[in-house]
């Protein structure tokens, strides 16, 4: 008889998020928006698999003109109930989304979309190889026409 009190173990879908674990240096382009003027930026990203391997926890500090301009805290997981990936996103702009972004992997890209009263955000993470990934954040008022907010290329720091 199976032990029904035993804790579940991470699925291969959870383990797939480990590709983003580590320390990363990013070169970014911030596009003009209602939140900020555009321009180049650099980011330092630290991410780890945690909480028994169910979550990727990612912290990012973006620098522009020698000062911290933006910071994020992301918690990624796989929802075994609805079979989608989730991203719980918090940032230094202070907005709190009413629900996590949801999405899936297609090939080497993880795409997650979330909506709020302000509009819709789409995060696309593209794995290039073990030491590089690209990311873009896009905004759309109607979830149809997407405009880049931020694009970046990240290299693993060894």
Backbone as a chain_set.jsonl record, in Angstrom:
{"seq": "XXXXXXXXXXXXXXXXXXXXXXXXXXXXXXXXXXXXXXXXXXXXXXXXXXXXXXXXXXXXXXXXXXXXXXXXXXXXXXXXXXXXXXXXXXXXXXXXXXXXXXXXXXXXXXXXXXXXXXXXXXXXXXXXXXXXXXXXXXXXXXXXXXXXXXXXXXXXXX", "coords": {"N": [[0.843, -1.185, 0.0], [0.57, 2.194, -0.855], [2.223, 4.979, 0.614], [0.309, 7.476, 1.586], [0.88, 9.809, 2.853], [3.352, 10.579, 2.161], [5.614, 12.986, 0.907], [5.284, 14.624, -2.263], [7.475, 14.262, -5.108], [9.71, 16.25, -7.113], [8.816, 16.681, -10.535], [9.987, 15.758, -13.866], [9.415, 18.071, -15.325], [9.628, 20.116, -13.409], [12.363, 19.893, -12.887], [13.427, 20.715, -15.29], [13.54, 23.463, -15.162], [15.926, 23.994, -13.936], [17.876, 24.657, -15.739], [18.167, 27.381, -15.741], [19.327, 27.946, -13.329], [21.916, 29.365, -11.365], [24.582, 31.807, -11.608], [24.487, 34.804, -13.399], [25.485, 37.123, -15.966], [24.12, 39.876, -17.537], [23.464, 41.575, -20.621], [21.485, 44.168, -21.52], [18.669, 45.694, -23.211], [16.633, 48.333, -22.626], [13.464, 49.374, -23.421], [11.791, 52.411, -24.36], [9.08, 53.284, -22.289], [5.99, 53.65, -20.463], [6.977, 53.502, -17.971], [9.714, 54.0, -17.891], [12.589, 55.641, -19.388], [14.199, 54.628, -22.42], [17.172, 52.603, -23.07], [20.549, 51.228, -22.768], [21.44, 48.564, -20.474], [22.831, 46.711, -17.727], [22.686, 43.533, -16.121], [22.707, 41.602, -13.13], [22.143, 38.355, -12.344], [20.922, 35.988, -10.105], [20.088, 32.734, -9.533], [18.385, 29.912, -8.198], [17.583, 26.475, -7.652], [15.163, 25.44, -5.358], [13.457, 24.627, -2.256], [12.953, 21.791, -2.052], [13.36, 21.244, -4.737], [11.197, 22.033, -6.241], [10.909, 24.66, -7.082], [12.283, 27.371, -8.961], [14.102, 30.011, -7.927], [14.641, 33.316, -8.54], [16.658, 36.172, -8.562], [17.186, 39.459, -9.633], [19.266, 42.205, -10.414], [19.294, 45.206, -11.927], [21.399, 47.487, -13.603], [21.814, 50.849, -14.526], [23.45, 53.57, -15.929], [25.349, 53.505, -13.862], [23.876, 53.1, -11.544], [21.558, 51.238, -9.515], [18.699, 50.376, -11.232], [16.464, 48.82, -11.479], [14.885, 46.019, -10.019], [14.189, 42.559, -9.574], [12.227, 39.784, -8.391], [11.681, 36.579, -8.977], [9.652, 33.69, -8.978], [9.563, 30.567, -10.164], [7.726, 27.722, -11.236], [6.33, 24.434, -11.835], [3.046, 23.645, -12.472], [1.456, 20.942, -11.5], [-1.23, 20.337, -11.576], [-2.685, 21.916, -13.545], [-0.932, 21.586, -15.551], [0.898, 23.507, -16.519], [3.578, 25.886, -16.679], [4.45, 28.223, -14.126], [4.949, 31.631, -13.21], [5.679, 33.645, -10.619], [5.905, 36.944, -10.115], [7.691, 39.66, -8.899], [8.566, 43.059, -8.558], [10.669, 46.035, -8.478], [9.052, 48.13, -9.151], [6.787, 47.905, -7.752], [4.303, 46.85, -8.367], [1.834, 44.319, -8.024], [0.95, 41.374, -9.421], [-2.342, 40.046, -10.081], [-2.481, 37.336, -10.443], [-0.324, 34.516, -11.175], [1.979, 34.454, -13.985], [1.415, 32.283, -16.73], [2.383, 29.433, -18.681], [4.273, 27.62, -21.194], [6.864, 25.362, -22.357], [8.141, 25.496, -25.611], [9.97, 23.864, -27.755], [13.121, 25.195, -27.302], [12.249, 27.377, -25.861], [10.722, 29.035, -23.174], [7.68, 30.358, -22.555], [5.745, 32.712, -20.888], [2.732, 34.186, -19.804], [0.976, 36.896, -18.377], [-1.837, 38.658, -17.059], [-3.253, 41.835, -16.113], [-5.057, 44.588, -14.651], [-3.694, 46.692, -15.765], [-2.772, 45.776, -18.165], [-1.149, 43.335, -20.299], [1.554, 41.091, -19.805], [4.32, 39.485, -21.284], [6.722, 37.036, -20.898], [9.589, 35.746, -22.301], [11.819, 33.181, -22.367], [14.706, 32.022, -23.749], [16.695, 29.299, -24.234], [19.983, 29.152, -25.13], [22.402, 27.71, -24.922], [24.198, 25.685, -22.49], [25.449, 27.738, -21.128], [24.331, 30.161, -21.854], [21.495, 32.283, -22.22], [18.635, 33.92, -23.64], [16.354, 36.589, -23.041], [13.161, 38.142, -23.093], [10.901, 40.708, -22.265], [7.643, 41.599, -22.825], [4.95, 43.881, -23.533], [1.42, 44.291, -23.739], [-1.625, 45.922, -24.346], [-3.884, 44.497, -25.066], [-3.281, 41.796, -25.322], [-2.644, 40.984, -27.86], [-1.211, 42.646, -29.804], [2.13, 42.893, -29.342], [4.694, 44.672, -27.632], [8.16, 45.213, -27.209], [9.565, 45.513, -23.984], [11.821, 44.992, -22.562], [14.86, 43.498, -23.522], [17.287, 40.914, -23.37], [20.562, 39.389, -23.174], [22.17, 36.739, -21.658], [24.951, 35.511, -19.862], [26.49, 32.775, -18.321], [28.162, 33.061, -15.227], [31.171, 31.809, -14.279]], "CA": [[0.0, 0.0, 0.0], [1.354, 3.423, -0.972], [2.172, 5.913, 1.738], [-0.384, 8.675, 1.102], [1.393, 10.979, 3.54], [4.68, 10.894, 1.637], [5.66, 14.213, 0.11], [5.546, 14.397, -3.687], [8.815, 14.608, -5.569], [9.662, 17.063, -8.331], [8.666, 16.023, -11.829], [10.964, 16.222, -14.855], [9.069, 19.449, -15.696], [10.26, 20.998, -12.421], [13.806, 19.798, -13.07], [13.789, 21.439, -16.51], [13.808, 24.854, -14.792], [17.298, 24.1, -13.432], [18.726, 25.228, -16.782], [18.357, 28.796, -15.416], [19.99, 28.085, -12.03], [23.304, 29.813, -11.425], [24.844, 33.239, -11.57], [24.5, 35.246, -14.786], [25.71, 38.532, -16.3], [23.257, 40.183, -18.666], [23.493, 42.822, -21.388], [20.068, 44.385, -21.795], [18.159, 46.921, -23.822], [15.358, 48.75, -22.053], [12.757, 50.17, -24.426], [10.983, 53.465, -23.733], [7.729, 52.879, -21.902], [5.391, 54.588, -19.495], [7.674, 53.346, -16.698], [11.107, 54.431, -17.928], [13.196, 55.974, -20.68], [14.95, 53.504, -22.96], [18.626, 52.657, -23.045], [21.226, 49.987, -22.406], [21.559, 48.239, -19.053], [23.444, 45.423, -17.407], [22.01, 42.895, -14.988], [23.308, 40.482, -12.412], [21.053, 37.436, -12.039], [21.262, 34.833, -9.277], [18.914, 31.855, -9.503], [18.657, 28.608, -7.583], [16.489, 25.541, -7.406], [14.998, 25.417, -3.906], [12.231, 24.056, -1.7], [12.907, 20.391, -2.493], [13.453, 21.134, -6.187], [9.943, 22.405, -6.911], [10.905, 26.058, -7.487], [13.454, 28.147, -9.329], [13.977, 31.334, -7.321], [15.552, 34.158, -9.315], [16.758, 37.578, -8.18], [17.905, 40.226, -10.643], [19.556, 43.614, -10.137], [19.647, 45.88, -13.182], [22.15, 48.732, -13.447], [21.827, 51.806, -15.634], [24.185, 54.791, -15.57], [26.061, 53.319, -12.6], [22.967, 52.98, -10.4], [20.526, 50.214, -9.643], [17.511, 50.985, -11.818], [15.324, 47.909, -11.467], [15.183, 44.745, -9.362], [13.079, 41.612, -9.668], [12.245, 38.514, -7.671], [10.785, 35.679, -9.688], [9.532, 32.311, -8.497], [9.075, 29.732, -11.262], [7.413, 26.345, -10.877], [5.45, 23.715, -12.746], [1.789, 23.31, -11.802], [1.092, 19.588, -11.942], [-2.681, 20.24, -11.756], [-3.116, 22.386, -14.871], [0.153, 21.217, -16.48], [1.557, 24.68, -17.092], [4.588, 26.539, -15.853], [3.97, 29.447, -13.481], [5.93, 32.618, -12.78], [5.213, 34.633, -9.648], [6.84, 38.016, -10.414], [7.66, 40.854, -8.057], [9.647, 43.933, -8.995], [10.853, 47.276, -7.732], [8.008, 49.103, -9.484], [5.794, 47.774, -6.693], [3.037, 46.256, -8.794], [1.651, 42.922, -7.659], [-0.053, 40.82, -10.34], [-3.415, 39.319, -9.399], [-2.237, 35.899, -10.576], [0.974, 34.302, -11.815], [2.046, 34.213, -15.426], [1.324, 30.855, -17.055], [2.851, 29.134, -20.023], [4.825, 26.312, -21.522], [8.035, 25.256, -23.211], [8.019, 25.049, -26.997], [11.371, 23.75, -28.128], [14.035, 25.734, -26.281], [11.685, 28.633, -25.342], [9.678, 29.034, -22.15], [6.895, 31.587, -22.701], [4.794, 32.861, -19.792], [1.916, 35.382, -20.005], [0.092, 37.261, -17.266], [-2.647, 39.84, -17.292], [-3.704, 42.628, -14.971], [-5.861, 45.728, -15.096], [-2.822, 47.587, -16.528], [-2.463, 45.18, -19.461], [-0.612, 41.979, -20.308], [3.002, 40.958, -19.925], [4.779, 38.189, -21.783], [8.138, 36.764, -20.649], [10.076, 34.666, -23.16], [13.17, 32.752, -22.009], [15.207, 31.136, -24.794], [17.965, 28.671, -23.884], [20.903, 29.073, -26.267], [23.201, 26.539, -24.564], [24.32, 25.583, -21.031], [26.02, 28.948, -20.555], [23.719, 31.378, -22.391], [20.072, 32.339, -22.548], [18.089, 35.227, -23.994], [15.064, 36.832, -22.409], [12.499, 39.396, -23.429], [9.631, 41.011, -21.616], [6.825, 42.388, -23.746], [3.702, 44.402, -22.978], [0.316, 44.491, -24.674], [-2.878, 46.256, -23.671], [-4.966, 43.587, -25.445], [-2.725, 40.452, -25.49], [-2.533, 40.653, -29.282], [-0.053, 43.351, -30.341], [3.139, 42.919, -28.279], [5.824, 45.588, -27.782], [9.255, 44.904, -26.293], [9.856, 46.379, -22.842], [13.205, 44.698, -22.214], [15.46, 42.306, -24.107], [18.592, 40.687, -22.768], [21.368, 38.201, -23.432], [22.77, 36.425, -20.37], [26.038, 34.531, -19.875], [26.778, 32.195, -17.006], [29.406, 33.442, -14.562], [31.784, 30.58, -13.715]], "C": [[0.887, 1.247, 0.0], [1.174, 4.292, 0.26], [1.562, 7.22, 1.23], [0.076, 9.951, 1.8], [2.774, 11.375, 3.035], [4.6, 12.158, 0.771], [5.891, 13.867, -1.352], [6.994, 14.759, -4.01], [8.695, 15.428, -6.847], [9.563, 16.187, -9.582], [9.789, 16.456, -12.769], [10.689, 17.665, -15.31], [9.648, 20.454, -14.7], [11.763, 21.05, -12.671], [14.281, 20.564, -14.302], [14.126, 22.901, -16.218], [15.246, 25.065, -14.32], [18.259, 24.659, -14.475], [19.034, 26.697, -16.485], [19.036, 29.014, -14.067], [21.438, 28.506, -12.236], [23.397, 31.319, -11.324], [25.112, 33.695, -13.003], [24.806, 36.742, -14.887], [24.911, 38.817, -17.564], [23.551, 41.528, -19.29], [22.07, 43.035, -21.876], [19.827, 45.676, -22.568], [16.787, 47.165, -23.216], [14.706, 49.671, -23.083], [11.93, 51.245, -23.727], [9.569, 52.957, -23.454], [7.169, 53.912, -20.943], [6.095, 54.513, -18.145], [9.074, 53.933, -16.701], [11.52, 54.86, -19.33], [14.001, 54.764, -21.158], [16.443, 53.68, -22.793], [19.229, 51.332, -22.636], [21.304, 49.816, -20.888], [22.365, 46.956, -18.926], [22.69, 44.855, -16.215], [22.862, 41.788, -14.409], [22.146, 39.616, -11.93], [21.608, 36.289, -11.201], [19.995, 34.006, -9.147], [19.313, 30.504, -8.925], [17.4, 27.761, -7.56], [16.393, 25.408, -5.891], [13.681, 24.744, -3.544], [11.975, 22.662, -2.287], [12.886, 20.233, -4.004], [12.194, 21.492, -6.943], [9.973, 23.81, -7.513], [12.274, 26.525, -7.937], [13.202, 29.538, -8.766], [15.063, 32.218, -7.922], [15.486, 35.598, -8.822], [17.645, 38.294, -9.184], [18.073, 41.662, -10.166], [20.04, 44.232, -11.443], [20.322, 47.206, -12.881], [22.045, 49.555, -14.719], [22.522, 53.064, -15.143], [24.822, 54.688, -14.191], [25.194, 53.178, -11.365], [21.998, 51.828, -10.62], [19.241, 50.888, -10.11], [16.268, 50.12, -11.662], [15.774, 46.619, -10.795], [13.951, 43.858, -9.45], [13.319, 40.407, -8.78], [11.207, 37.635, -8.357], [10.812, 34.296, -9.074], [8.838, 31.523, -9.602], [8.763, 28.34, -10.724], [6.593, 25.713, -11.994], [4.223, 23.311, -11.954], [1.318, 21.959, -12.326], [-0.411, 19.439, -12.15], [-3.111, 20.708, -13.147], [-2.039, 22.198, -15.941], [0.72, 22.408, -17.237], [2.629, 25.155, -16.133], [3.993, 27.822, -15.309], [5.159, 30.329, -13.128], [5.225, 33.614, -11.866], [6.268, 35.742, -9.666], [6.618, 39.198, -9.488], [8.804, 41.746, -8.517], [9.631, 45.249, -8.233], [9.916, 48.392, -8.174], [6.845, 49.015, -8.5], [4.453, 47.214, -7.104], [2.997, 44.791, -8.396], [0.58, 42.339, -8.572], [-1.115, 40.029, -9.594], [-3.257, 37.801, -9.481], [-0.897, 35.712, -11.272], [0.848, 34.252, -13.334], [2.015, 32.709, -15.637], [1.841, 30.633, -18.462], [3.471, 27.765, -20.147], [6.133, 26.464, -22.282], [7.571, 24.862, -24.61], [9.449, 25.044, -27.519], [12.249, 24.249, -27.001], [13.533, 27.046, -25.673], [10.589, 28.369, -24.322], [8.972, 30.382, -22.249], [5.814, 31.602, -21.632], [4.061, 34.193, -19.96], [1.062, 35.623, -18.768], [-0.653, 38.533, -17.615], [-2.975, 40.548, -15.996], [-4.568, 43.75, -15.523], [-5.042, 46.711, -15.926], [-2.537, 47.063, -17.928], [-1.853, 43.803, -19.278], [0.896, 42.012, -20.483], [3.325, 39.556, -20.408], [6.286, 38.113, -21.545], [8.532, 35.58, -21.522], [11.54, 34.408, -22.794], [13.618, 31.729, -23.034], [16.58, 30.607, -24.389], [18.805, 28.554, -25.152], [21.794, 27.838, -26.1], [23.346, 26.546, -23.045], [24.789, 26.872, -20.372], [25.413, 30.249, -21.062], [22.212, 31.207, -22.526], [19.71, 33.771, -22.897], [16.724, 35.361, -23.327], [14.489, 38.115, -22.973], [11.212, 39.479, -22.633], [8.891, 41.935, -22.564], [5.536, 42.803, -23.048], [2.678, 44.533, -24.092], [-0.927, 44.89, -23.898], [-3.967, 45.215, -23.921], [-4.527, 42.129, -25.645], [-2.678, 40.02, -26.955], [-1.314, 41.323, -29.913], [0.973, 43.546, -29.241], [4.266, 43.884, -28.622], [6.899, 45.216, -26.767], [9.365, 45.972, -25.212], [11.328, 46.238, -22.478], [13.648, 43.467, -22.987], [16.838, 42.152, -23.49], [19.234, 39.397, -23.222], [22.205, 37.965, -22.181], [23.81, 35.325, -20.529], [26.297, 34.079, -18.448], [28.118, 32.711, -16.5], [29.955, 32.182, -13.907], [32.669, 30.919, -12.543]], "O": [[1.842, 1.335, 0.771], [0.103, 4.327, 0.865], [2.223, 7.983, 0.526], [-0.292, 11.052, 1.389], [3.308, 12.405, 3.445], [3.65, 12.359, 0.015], [6.615, 12.919, -1.656], [7.645, 15.483, -3.258], [7.708, 15.32, -7.575], [10.148, 15.107, -9.66], [10.476, 17.437, -12.486], [11.621, 18.397, -15.642], [10.107, 21.524, -15.097], [12.363, 22.125, -12.667], [15.426, 21.013, -14.344], [14.909, 23.513, -16.944], [15.732, 26.196, -14.307], [19.356, 25.095, -14.124], [20.06, 27.209, -16.934], [19.298, 30.158, -13.694], [22.101, 28.054, -13.17], [22.43, 32.008, -11.0], [25.868, 33.055, -13.734], [24.435, 37.524, -14.011], [25.015, 38.085, -18.548], [23.848, 42.499, -18.595], [21.511, 42.183, -22.567], [20.643, 46.597, -22.578], [15.899, 46.315, -23.284], [15.322, 50.626, -23.555], [11.424, 51.022, -22.628], [8.956, 52.288, -24.286], [7.809, 54.923, -20.655], [5.855, 55.345, -17.27], [9.584, 54.324, -15.651], [10.889, 54.495, -20.322], [14.436, 53.958, -20.336], [16.923, 54.752, -22.426], [18.521, 50.42, -22.21], [21.242, 50.783, -20.129], [22.551, 46.219, -19.894], [22.129, 45.594, -15.405], [23.632, 41.131, -15.109], [21.273, 40.085, -11.2], [22.63, 35.694, -11.541], [18.958, 34.504, -8.71], [20.426, 30.022, -9.135], [16.288, 28.28, -7.461], [17.411, 25.278, -5.21], [12.903, 24.349, -4.412], [10.949, 22.397, -2.915], [12.443, 19.202, -4.509], [12.117, 21.282, -8.153], [9.147, 24.124, -8.371], [13.296, 26.132, -7.374], [12.198, 30.171, -9.093], [16.252, 31.912, -7.827], [14.406, 36.171, -8.681], [18.717, 37.807, -9.542], [17.159, 42.257, -9.594], [21.065, 43.829, -11.992], [19.877, 47.958, -12.014], [22.167, 49.04, -15.831], [22.215, 53.566, -14.062], [24.838, 55.66, -13.435], [25.712, 53.138, -10.249], [21.661, 51.486, -11.754], [18.753, 51.832, -9.489], [15.147, 50.626, -11.707], [16.908, 46.178, -10.979], [12.819, 44.339, -9.408], [14.456, 40.059, -8.462], [10.01, 37.917, -8.319], [11.87, 33.792, -8.697], [7.679, 31.776, -9.932], [9.467, 27.841, -9.847], [6.215, 26.371, -12.963], [4.337, 22.705, -10.889], [0.842, 21.851, -13.456], [-0.841, 18.509, -12.833], [-3.818, 19.988, -13.853], [-2.216, 22.6, -17.091], [0.989, 22.331, -18.436], [2.594, 24.866, -14.936], [3.137, 28.44, -15.944], [6.235, 29.837, -12.79], [4.307, 34.324, -12.277], [7.411, 35.506, -9.273], [5.494, 39.671, -9.319], [9.888, 41.255, -8.832], [8.719, 45.536, -7.459], [9.977, 49.495, -7.629], [6.021, 49.925, -8.417], [3.549, 47.11, -6.275], [4.018, 44.104, -8.431], [-0.576, 42.758, -8.511], [-0.817, 39.404, -8.576], [-3.835, 37.069, -8.678], [-0.385, 36.644, -11.892], [-0.232, 34.038, -13.885], [2.53, 31.949, -14.816], [1.756, 31.51, -19.322], [3.237, 26.873, -19.332], [6.465, 27.541, -22.779], [6.709, 23.998, -24.767], [10.059, 26.098, -27.7], [12.136, 23.78, -25.869], [14.306, 27.758, -25.033], [9.661, 27.596, -24.562], [9.591, 31.427, -22.049], [5.062, 30.639, -21.48], [4.69, 35.216, -20.228], [0.501, 34.693, -18.188], [-0.163, 39.374, -18.369], [-2.976, 39.946, -14.922], [-4.78, 43.842, -16.732], [-5.604, 47.481, -16.705], [-2.104, 47.824, -18.793], [-2.017, 43.177, -18.231], [1.44, 42.845, -21.209], [2.697, 38.576, -20.004], [7.032, 39.01, -21.938], [7.885, 34.533, -21.487], [12.385, 35.296, -22.898], [12.989, 30.681, -23.182], [17.521, 31.382, -24.221], [18.387, 27.931, -26.127], [21.924, 27.026, -27.016], [22.683, 27.336, -22.373], [24.551, 27.08, -19.182], [25.913, 31.328, -20.743], [21.718, 30.14, -22.892], [20.393, 34.714, -22.498], [16.035, 34.37, -23.084], [15.219, 39.053, -23.292], [10.54, 38.482, -22.368], [9.44, 42.926, -23.045], [5.091, 42.159, -22.098], [3.016, 44.843, -25.235], [-1.252, 44.26, -22.892], [-4.871, 45.054, -23.102], [-5.328, 41.309, -26.094], [-2.674, 38.825, -27.253], [-0.472, 40.642, -30.497], [0.72, 44.29, -28.293], [4.74, 43.917, -29.758], [6.596, 44.938, -25.607], [9.273, 47.169, -25.484], [11.997, 47.213, -22.135], [12.896, 42.498, -23.097], [17.481, 43.138, -23.131], [18.558, 38.442, -23.603], [22.872, 38.879, -21.696], [23.589, 34.339, -21.232], [26.32, 34.875, -17.509], [29.089, 32.788, -17.252], [29.287, 31.562, -13.08], [33.266, 30.025, -11.942]]}, "num_chains": 1, "name": "protein.A"}
